Amino acid sequence: MSDVYILGIESSCDETAAAVVRSGEELISNVVYSQIATHQPYGGVVPELASREHLRAIVPVVRKALEDAGHTYQSIDALAVTQGPGLAGALLVGLSYAKALAYALQKPLIAVNHLEGHIHAVLLEGRQNANHPDPRKTGASRGPRSDGELQFPVLALVVSGGHTHLFLAERNDDGWIYHDVGHTRDDAAGEAFDKVAKLLQLGYPGGPIIDFLAKHGNPQAVKFPFAQIKHLDRNPQNRHSPDQHRVDFSYSGIKTAVLRYVETHDMYAAIEQRRRALKELASPSADDVLAASDRVTLDLVASFQRAMVNDLVQKTLAAAREHSATTLLVTGGVAANSELRRVFESEAAQEGLAVHFPSRKLSTDNAAMIAAAAYPRFLAREFAEAELSAEAGLRLR
Ligand code: KG4
Ligand code: ZN
């Protein structure tokens, strides 16, 4: 099989992204236009503003991705686009553009699930690092992943601002299939980071700043209990054996617990003081936020992060035991968290599990992961129909 160059387009949330990937194994270009500045004043993504920004950015972002890759519209082999899940209006911008482009160029279009994209960010980089000359050997169930090979069963934790999902990922001749073996009942983990940061006036998005501030606080200062949500899956198709359990997550409770802590420890005056101090600065740095944070805040932030990390790691390991997984893939925006990486690495090693993350750049939303996930579908000639539409609640299976 000769090289296949796929142009990926992603617009499911607040990043407009385009990338060119060769044969699912080499990132040729990767352009991400982040809308953080637009949503920052609101402390969260405003869907209408996101759609508008995508409309503005999509054409220049795609052009830049082609230019950086040394490609033209004509020289790529196929297009791939995020179909869902995500914000309906935001998805529609990337999807309509990709459909029109594919039609005009008479090139195949491949629809990709955003969550599958996050999983393929890890696989793409594994192959790239291994610099494996034979794409057919990637993903084979032998050898360590360090040379681009995976040991199955593979359990993937996709943890971001919109999702906290556990999937068992399997490979067959046609590509990949996924079994949902656990997900959040309410808020996503990244959403909890963002909401706690908003409550404490630390800035947006919350994850990176909490990651930074937590290093300066005492993670033992505040205890946050989590419920264990382990139960038999009602859908027998998701069970590999009759007594197999699901492991679900829940992160709305910890947000309320942080709010209670703020109320009972009279933190509102300090929060308001920080808000004012940071408002004076054009674009406050992490050090500026640190300088505006007292000990109580730093301890609270460190304790919150520790609780989140421990819950994510413990529940993922419980699911890994339940499904006898040998490899863990941890991906999505929250996978950029330094404590999450450290704890996963040490705990997984103790259980004899291999654990892999994407680079920080490919942890958060990007289009390289969409182009990479599209490659097996390109080989299987799974092309989108002309009626393809965006699906805000698209499931992965
Ligand atoms: O994957 P992503 O870019 O978008 C979604 O698909 O949601 O993830 C964004 C999320 C945000 O909630 C952000 O706060 C979180 O990832 N995040 C982090 C870190 N970097 C980004 N959370 C914790 N620690 C980080 N270092
Ligand atoms: Zn994402």
Coordinates of C-alpha atoms and ligand atoms in Angstrom, one line a residue, residues 12-15 114 118 159-163 190-191 193-194 205-208 211 305 332-334 336-338 363-365, ligand 1:
S12 CA -16.2 19.9 18.1
C13 CA -15.5 22.4 20.9
D14 CA -13.3 25.4 21.2
E15 CA -10.4 24.5 19.0
H114 CA -14.0 12.6 18.5
H118 CA -8.4 10.9 21.2
V159 CA -10.7 12.2 30.0
S160 CA -11.4 15.8 28.9
G161 CA -13.6 18.8 29.3
G162 CA -16.6 17.0 27.9
H163 CA -15.9 13.3 28.5
G190 CA -12.1 18.4 33.0
E191 CA -15.4 20.2 33.6
F193 CA -11.3 21.3 36.9
D194 CA -12.8 24.2 34.9
P205 CA -9.3 26.7 31.3
G206 CA -8.9 25.4 34.8
G207 CA -6.9 22.3 34.2
P208 CA -3.5 23.8 33.4
D211 CA -1.9 21.6 37.6
Q305 CA -6.4 17.7 42.2
G332 CA -7.9 13.7 26.3
G333 CA -7.2 17.2 27.7
V334 CA -6.9 16.0 31.4
A336 CA -1.9 16.5 30.1
N337 CA -2.1 16.7 34.0
S338 CA 1.4 16.1 35.4
S363 CA -3.6 15.4 24.6
T364 CA -5.9 18.3 24.0
D365 CA -8.1 18.7 20.9
Ligands
KG4_1 O1 -9.6 17.3 25.1 P1 -9.9 18.7 25.3 O2 -9.0 19.7 24.7 O3 -11.3 19.1 24.9 C1 -12.5 18.3 25.1 O4 -12.7 17.4 24.3 O5 -13.1 18.5 26.1 O6 -9.9 18.9 26.9 C2 -10.0 20.2 27.5 C3 -10.0 20.0 29.0 C4 -10.4 21.2 29.8 O7 -11.4 20.9 30.8 C5 -9.1 21.5 30.5 O8 -9.2 22.2 31.8 C6 -8.5 20.1 30.7 O9 -8.8 19.5 29.5 N1 -7.0 20.2 30.9 C7 -6.4 19.8 32.0 C8 -5.0 20.0 31.8 N2 -4.8 20.6 30.6 C9 -6.1 20.7 30.0 N3 -6.9 19.2 33.1 C10 -6.0 18.9 34.1 N4 -4.7 19.2 34.0 C11 -4.1 19.7 32.9 N5 -2.8 20.0 32.8

